[in-house]
PDB file of C-alpha atoms in Angstrom:
ATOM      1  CA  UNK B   1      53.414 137.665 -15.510  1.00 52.00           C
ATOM      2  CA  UNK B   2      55.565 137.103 -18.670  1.00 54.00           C
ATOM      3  CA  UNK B   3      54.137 134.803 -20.839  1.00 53.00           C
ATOM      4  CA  UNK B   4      56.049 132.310 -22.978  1.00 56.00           C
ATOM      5  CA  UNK B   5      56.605 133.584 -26.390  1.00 58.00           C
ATOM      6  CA  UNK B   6      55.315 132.316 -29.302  1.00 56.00           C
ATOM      7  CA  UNK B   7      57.649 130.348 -31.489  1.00 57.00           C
ATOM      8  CA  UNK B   8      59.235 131.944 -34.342  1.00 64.00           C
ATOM      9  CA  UNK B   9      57.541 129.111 -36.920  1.00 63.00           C
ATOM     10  CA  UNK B  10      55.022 128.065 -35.381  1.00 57.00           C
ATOM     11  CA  UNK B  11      55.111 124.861 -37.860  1.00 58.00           C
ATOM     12  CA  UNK B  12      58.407 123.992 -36.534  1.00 64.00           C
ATOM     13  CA  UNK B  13      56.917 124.023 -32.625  1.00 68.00           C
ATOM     14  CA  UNK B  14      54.255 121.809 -33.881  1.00 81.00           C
ATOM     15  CA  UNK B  15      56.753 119.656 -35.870  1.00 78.00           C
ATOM     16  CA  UNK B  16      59.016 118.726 -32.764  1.00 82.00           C
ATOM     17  CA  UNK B  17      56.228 118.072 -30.313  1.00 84.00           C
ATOM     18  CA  UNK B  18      55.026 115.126 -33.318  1.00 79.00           C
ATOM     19  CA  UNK B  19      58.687 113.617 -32.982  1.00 89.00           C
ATOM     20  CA  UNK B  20      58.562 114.167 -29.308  1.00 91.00           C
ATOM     21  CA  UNK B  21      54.973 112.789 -29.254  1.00 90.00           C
ATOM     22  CA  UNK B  22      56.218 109.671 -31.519  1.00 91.00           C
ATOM     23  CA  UNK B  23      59.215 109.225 -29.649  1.00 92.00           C
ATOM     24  CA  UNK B  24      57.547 109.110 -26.327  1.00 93.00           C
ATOM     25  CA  UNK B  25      55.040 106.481 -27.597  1.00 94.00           C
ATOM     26  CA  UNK B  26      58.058 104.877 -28.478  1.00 93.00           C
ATOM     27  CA  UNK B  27      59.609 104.577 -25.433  1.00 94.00           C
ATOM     28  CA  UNK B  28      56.794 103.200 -23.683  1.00 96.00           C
ATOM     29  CA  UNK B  29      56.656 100.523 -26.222  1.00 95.00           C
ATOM     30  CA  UNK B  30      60.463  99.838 -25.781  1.00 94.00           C
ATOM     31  CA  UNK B  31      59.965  99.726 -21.569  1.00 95.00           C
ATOM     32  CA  UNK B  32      56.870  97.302 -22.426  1.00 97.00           C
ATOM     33  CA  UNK B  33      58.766  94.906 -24.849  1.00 95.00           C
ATOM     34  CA  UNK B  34      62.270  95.004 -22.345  1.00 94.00           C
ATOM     35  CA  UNK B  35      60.039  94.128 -19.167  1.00 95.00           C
ATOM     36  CA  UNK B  36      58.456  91.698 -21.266  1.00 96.00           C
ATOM     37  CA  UNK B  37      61.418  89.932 -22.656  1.00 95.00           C
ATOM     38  CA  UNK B  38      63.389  89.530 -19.717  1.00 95.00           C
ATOM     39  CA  UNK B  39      60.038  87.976 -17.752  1.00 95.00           C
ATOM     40  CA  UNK B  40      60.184  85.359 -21.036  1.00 96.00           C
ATOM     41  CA  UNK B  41      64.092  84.751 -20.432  1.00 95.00           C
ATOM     42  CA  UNK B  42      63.843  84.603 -16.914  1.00 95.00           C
ATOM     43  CA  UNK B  43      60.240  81.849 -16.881  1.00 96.00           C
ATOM     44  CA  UNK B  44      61.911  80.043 -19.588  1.00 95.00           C
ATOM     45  CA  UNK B  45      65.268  79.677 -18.377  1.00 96.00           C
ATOM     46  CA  UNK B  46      63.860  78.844 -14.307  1.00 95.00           C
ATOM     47  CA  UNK B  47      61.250  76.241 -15.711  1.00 95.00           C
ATOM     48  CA  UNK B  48      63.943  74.302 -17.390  1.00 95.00           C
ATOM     49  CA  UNK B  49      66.923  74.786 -14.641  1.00 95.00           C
ATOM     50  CA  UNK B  50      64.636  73.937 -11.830  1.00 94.00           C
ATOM     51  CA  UNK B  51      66.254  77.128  -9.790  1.00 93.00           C
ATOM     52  CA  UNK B  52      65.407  80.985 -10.480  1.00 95.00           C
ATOM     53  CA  UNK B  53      67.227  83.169 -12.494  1.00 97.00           C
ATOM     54  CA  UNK B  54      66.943  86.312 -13.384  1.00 96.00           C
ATOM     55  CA  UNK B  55      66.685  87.872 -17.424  1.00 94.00           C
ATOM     56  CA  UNK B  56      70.225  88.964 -16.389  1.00 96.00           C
ATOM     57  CA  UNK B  57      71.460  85.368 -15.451  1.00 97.00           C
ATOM     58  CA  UNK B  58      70.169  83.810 -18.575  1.00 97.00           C
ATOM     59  CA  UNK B  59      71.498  86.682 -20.869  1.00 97.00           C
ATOM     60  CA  UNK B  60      74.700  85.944 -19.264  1.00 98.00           C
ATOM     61  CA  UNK B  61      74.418  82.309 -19.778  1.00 98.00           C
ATOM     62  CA  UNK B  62      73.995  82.267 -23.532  1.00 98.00           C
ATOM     63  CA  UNK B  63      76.510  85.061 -24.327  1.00 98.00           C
ATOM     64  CA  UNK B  64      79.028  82.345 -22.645  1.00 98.00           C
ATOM     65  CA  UNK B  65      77.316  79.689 -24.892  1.00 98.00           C
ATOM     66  CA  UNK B  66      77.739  82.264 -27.715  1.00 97.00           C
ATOM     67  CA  UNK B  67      79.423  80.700 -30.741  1.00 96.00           C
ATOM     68  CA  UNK B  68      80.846  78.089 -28.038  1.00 94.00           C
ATOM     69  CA  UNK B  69      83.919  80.167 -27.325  1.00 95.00           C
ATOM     70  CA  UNK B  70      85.397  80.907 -24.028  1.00 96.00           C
ATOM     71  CA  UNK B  71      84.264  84.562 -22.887  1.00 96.00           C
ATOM     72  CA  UNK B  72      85.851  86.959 -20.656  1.00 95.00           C
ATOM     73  CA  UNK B  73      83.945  89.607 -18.033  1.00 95.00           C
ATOM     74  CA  UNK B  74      84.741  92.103 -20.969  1.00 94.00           C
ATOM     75  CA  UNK B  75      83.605  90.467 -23.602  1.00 96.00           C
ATOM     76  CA  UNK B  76      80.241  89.757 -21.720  1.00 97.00           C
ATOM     77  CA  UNK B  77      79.759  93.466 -20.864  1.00 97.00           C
ATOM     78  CA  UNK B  78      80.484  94.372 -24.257  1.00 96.00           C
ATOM     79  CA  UNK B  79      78.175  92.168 -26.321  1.00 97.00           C
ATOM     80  CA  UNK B  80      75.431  92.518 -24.046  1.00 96.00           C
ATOM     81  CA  UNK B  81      75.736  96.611 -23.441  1.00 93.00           C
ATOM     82  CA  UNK B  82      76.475  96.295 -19.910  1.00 94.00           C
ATOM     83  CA  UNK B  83      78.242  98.819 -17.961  1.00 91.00           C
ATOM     84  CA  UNK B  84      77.044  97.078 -14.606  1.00 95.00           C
ATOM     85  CA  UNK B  85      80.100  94.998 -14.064  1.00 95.00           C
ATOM     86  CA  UNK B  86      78.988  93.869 -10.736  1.00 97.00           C
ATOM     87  CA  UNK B  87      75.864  93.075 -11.504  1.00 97.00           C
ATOM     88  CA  UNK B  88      77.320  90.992 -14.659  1.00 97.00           C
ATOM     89  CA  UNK B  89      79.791  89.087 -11.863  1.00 97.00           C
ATOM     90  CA  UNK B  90      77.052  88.444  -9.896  1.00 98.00           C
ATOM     91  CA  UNK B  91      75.093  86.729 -12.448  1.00 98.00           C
ATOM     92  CA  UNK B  92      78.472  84.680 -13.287  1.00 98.00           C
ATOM     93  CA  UNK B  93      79.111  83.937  -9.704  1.00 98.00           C
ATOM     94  CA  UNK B  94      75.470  82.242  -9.444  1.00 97.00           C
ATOM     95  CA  UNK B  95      75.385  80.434 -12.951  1.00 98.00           C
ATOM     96  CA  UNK B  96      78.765  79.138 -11.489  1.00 98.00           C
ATOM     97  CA  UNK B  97      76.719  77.993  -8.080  1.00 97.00           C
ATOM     98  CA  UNK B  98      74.375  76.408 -10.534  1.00 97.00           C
ATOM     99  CA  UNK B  99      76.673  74.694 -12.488  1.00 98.00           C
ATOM    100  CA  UNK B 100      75.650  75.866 -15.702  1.00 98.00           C
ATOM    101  CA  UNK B 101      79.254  77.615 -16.177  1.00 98.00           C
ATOM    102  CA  UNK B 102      82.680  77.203 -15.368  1.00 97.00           C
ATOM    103  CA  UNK B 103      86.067  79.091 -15.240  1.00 95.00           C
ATOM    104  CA  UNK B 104      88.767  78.095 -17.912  1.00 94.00           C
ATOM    105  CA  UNK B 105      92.437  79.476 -18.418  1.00 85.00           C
ATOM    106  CA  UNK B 106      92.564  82.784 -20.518  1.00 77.00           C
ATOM    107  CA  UNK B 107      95.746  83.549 -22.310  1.00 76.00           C
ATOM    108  CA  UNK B 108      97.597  85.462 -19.316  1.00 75.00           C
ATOM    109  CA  UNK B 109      97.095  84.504 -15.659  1.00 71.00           C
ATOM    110  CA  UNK B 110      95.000  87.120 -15.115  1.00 76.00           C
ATOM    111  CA  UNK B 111      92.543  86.554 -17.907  1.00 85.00           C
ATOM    112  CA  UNK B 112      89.641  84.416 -16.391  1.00 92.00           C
ATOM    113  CA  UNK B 113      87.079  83.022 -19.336  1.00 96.00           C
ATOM    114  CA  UNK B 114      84.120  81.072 -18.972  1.00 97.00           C
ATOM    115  CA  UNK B 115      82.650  78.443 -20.814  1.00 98.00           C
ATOM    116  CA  UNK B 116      79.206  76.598 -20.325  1.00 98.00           C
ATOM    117  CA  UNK B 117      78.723  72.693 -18.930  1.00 98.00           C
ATOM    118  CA  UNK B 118      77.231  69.965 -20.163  1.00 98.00           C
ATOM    119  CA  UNK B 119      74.346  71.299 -17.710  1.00 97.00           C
ATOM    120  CA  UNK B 120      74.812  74.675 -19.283  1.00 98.00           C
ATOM    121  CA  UNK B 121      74.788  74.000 -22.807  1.00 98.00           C
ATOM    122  CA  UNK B 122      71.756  71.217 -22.416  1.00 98.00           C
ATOM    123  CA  UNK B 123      70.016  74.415 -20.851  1.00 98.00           C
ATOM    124  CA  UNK B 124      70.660  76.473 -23.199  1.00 97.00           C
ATOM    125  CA  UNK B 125      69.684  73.846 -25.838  1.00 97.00           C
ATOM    126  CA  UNK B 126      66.819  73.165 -24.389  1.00 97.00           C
ATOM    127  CA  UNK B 127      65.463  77.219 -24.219  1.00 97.00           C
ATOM    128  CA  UNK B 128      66.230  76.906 -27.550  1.00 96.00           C
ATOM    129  CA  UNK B 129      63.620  73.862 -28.423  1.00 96.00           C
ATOM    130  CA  UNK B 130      60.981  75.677 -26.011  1.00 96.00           C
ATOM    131  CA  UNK B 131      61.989  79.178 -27.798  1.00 95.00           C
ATOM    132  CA  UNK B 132      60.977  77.203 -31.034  1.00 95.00           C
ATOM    133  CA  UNK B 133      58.240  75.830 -29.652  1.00 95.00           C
ATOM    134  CA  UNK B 134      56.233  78.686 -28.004  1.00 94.00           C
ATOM    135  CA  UNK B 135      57.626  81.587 -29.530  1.00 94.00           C
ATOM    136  CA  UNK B 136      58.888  81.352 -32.809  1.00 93.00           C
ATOM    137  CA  UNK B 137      55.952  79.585 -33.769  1.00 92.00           C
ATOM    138  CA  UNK B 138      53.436  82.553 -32.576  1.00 93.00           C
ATOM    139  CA  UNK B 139      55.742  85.131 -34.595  1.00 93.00           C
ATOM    140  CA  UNK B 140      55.655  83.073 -37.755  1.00 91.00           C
ATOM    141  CA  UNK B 141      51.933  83.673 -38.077  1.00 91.00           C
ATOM    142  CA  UNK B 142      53.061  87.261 -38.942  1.00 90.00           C
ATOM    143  CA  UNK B 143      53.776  88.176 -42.541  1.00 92.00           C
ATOM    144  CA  UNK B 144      56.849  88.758 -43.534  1.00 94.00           C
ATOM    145  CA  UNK B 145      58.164  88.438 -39.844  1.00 92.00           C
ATOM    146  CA  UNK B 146      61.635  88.170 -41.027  1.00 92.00           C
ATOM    147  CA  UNK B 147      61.879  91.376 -43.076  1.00 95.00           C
ATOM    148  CA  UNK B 148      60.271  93.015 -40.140  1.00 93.00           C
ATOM    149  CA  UNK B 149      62.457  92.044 -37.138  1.00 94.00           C
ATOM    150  CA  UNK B 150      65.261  92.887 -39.540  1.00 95.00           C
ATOM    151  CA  UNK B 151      64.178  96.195 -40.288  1.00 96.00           C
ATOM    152  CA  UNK B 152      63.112  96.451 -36.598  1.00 94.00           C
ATOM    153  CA  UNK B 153      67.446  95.405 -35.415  1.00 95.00           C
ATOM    154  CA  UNK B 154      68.568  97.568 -37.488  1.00 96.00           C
ATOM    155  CA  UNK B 155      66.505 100.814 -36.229  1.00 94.00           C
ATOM    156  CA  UNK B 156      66.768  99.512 -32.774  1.00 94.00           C
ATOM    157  CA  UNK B 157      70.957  99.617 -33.675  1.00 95.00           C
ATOM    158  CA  UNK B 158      70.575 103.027 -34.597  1.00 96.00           C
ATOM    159  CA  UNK B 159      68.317 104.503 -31.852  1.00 94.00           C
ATOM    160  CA  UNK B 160      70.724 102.665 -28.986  1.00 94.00           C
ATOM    161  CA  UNK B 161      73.560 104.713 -31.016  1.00 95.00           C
ATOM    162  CA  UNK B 162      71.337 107.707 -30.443  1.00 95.00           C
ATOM    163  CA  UNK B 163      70.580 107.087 -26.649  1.00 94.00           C
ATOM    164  CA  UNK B 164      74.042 106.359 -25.950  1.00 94.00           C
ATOM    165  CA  UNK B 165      75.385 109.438 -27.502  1.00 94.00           C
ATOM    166  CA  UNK B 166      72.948 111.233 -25.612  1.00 93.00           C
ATOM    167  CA  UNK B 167      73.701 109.768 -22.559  1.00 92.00           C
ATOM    168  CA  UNK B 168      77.321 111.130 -23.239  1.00 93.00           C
ATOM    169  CA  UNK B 169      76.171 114.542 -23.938  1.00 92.00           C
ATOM    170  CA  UNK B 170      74.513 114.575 -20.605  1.00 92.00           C
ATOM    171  CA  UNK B 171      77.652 113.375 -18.878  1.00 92.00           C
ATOM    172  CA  UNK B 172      79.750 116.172 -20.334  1.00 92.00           C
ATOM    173  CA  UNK B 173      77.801 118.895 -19.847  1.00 85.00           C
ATOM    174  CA  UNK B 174      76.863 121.687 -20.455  1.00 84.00           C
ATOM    175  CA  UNK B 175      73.233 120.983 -21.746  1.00 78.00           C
ATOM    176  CA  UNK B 176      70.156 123.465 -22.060  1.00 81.00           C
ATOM    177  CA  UNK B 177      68.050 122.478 -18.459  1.00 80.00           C
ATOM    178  CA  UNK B 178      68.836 124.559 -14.988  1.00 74.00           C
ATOM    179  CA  UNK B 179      69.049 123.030 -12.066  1.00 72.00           C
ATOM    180  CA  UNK B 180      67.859 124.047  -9.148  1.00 70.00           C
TER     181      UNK B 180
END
């Protein structure tokens, strides 16, 4: 039996599994905070529209109600991250069943954009209120929350620049793990 050998610098070895240790502690955190932020948008949201929807739904929802300009299935995909098209139509199709969002004329015929009702946008309003309310409230007991969430975007920024160039790397090929 060969055994594995022994790392040139041993320091180095021990340096990487720290960042891998970190990283993986890490990445729990970020699966914890994700599961835990769409259950918030998804209670929140369902409490005040008296129907369920989903994290996805009400993500959807208030990137139409977004700077109150009319937004496209592109546009959606793009500000939220999405590569899930049909998942993101699906979501549209049912906040259109709910009334909460309606289809305007884009700029060509085949452009469709989307816009939030008066049901939409007093939804959305009224997340907002509750958001103040139950949330904001519990973060301002933290000091210096502000300086900390922004520190916290922008890392987060960088890291999903990090994952997503990984992801490509993976897609191209070649990388260093056999397959079987």
């Amino acid at each position: 039996m060969n055994s594995p050998a022994a790392p040139e610098n041993p320091l180095e070895e021990t340096a990487t599994e720290v960042s891998e240790a970190a990283l993986t502690e890490f990445e729990w955190s970020l699966w914890r905070i994700s599961a835990a932020f769409v259950r918030w948008q998804s209670e929140c949201a369902s409490e005040l529209a008296g129907s369920s929807l989903s994290g996805l739904d009400t993500a959807v929802l208030h990137t139409i109600r977004y700077r109150n300009k009319p937004k496209g299935l592109a546009e959606i995909t793009r500000l939220l991250g999405r590569d899930d098209t049909a998942n993101i139509q699906y979501a549209i199709k049912k906040l259109q069943t709910l009334q909460l969002i309606e289809r305007v004329k884009g700029r060509s015929r085949k452009d469709t954009l989307y816009v939030t009702t008066r049901k939409g946008s007093k939804l959305t309003q009224d997340y907002r209120t509750l958001r103040r309310h139950l949330l904001i409230s519990l973060i301002q007991k933290m000091d210096h929350a502000e300086k900390g969430l922004g520190d916290a975007t922008e890392m987060l920024e960088l890291l999903t620049s990090f994952y997503d160039t990984a992801a490509r790397r993976v897609a191209i090929g070649p990388h260093p793990v056999e397959r079987d």
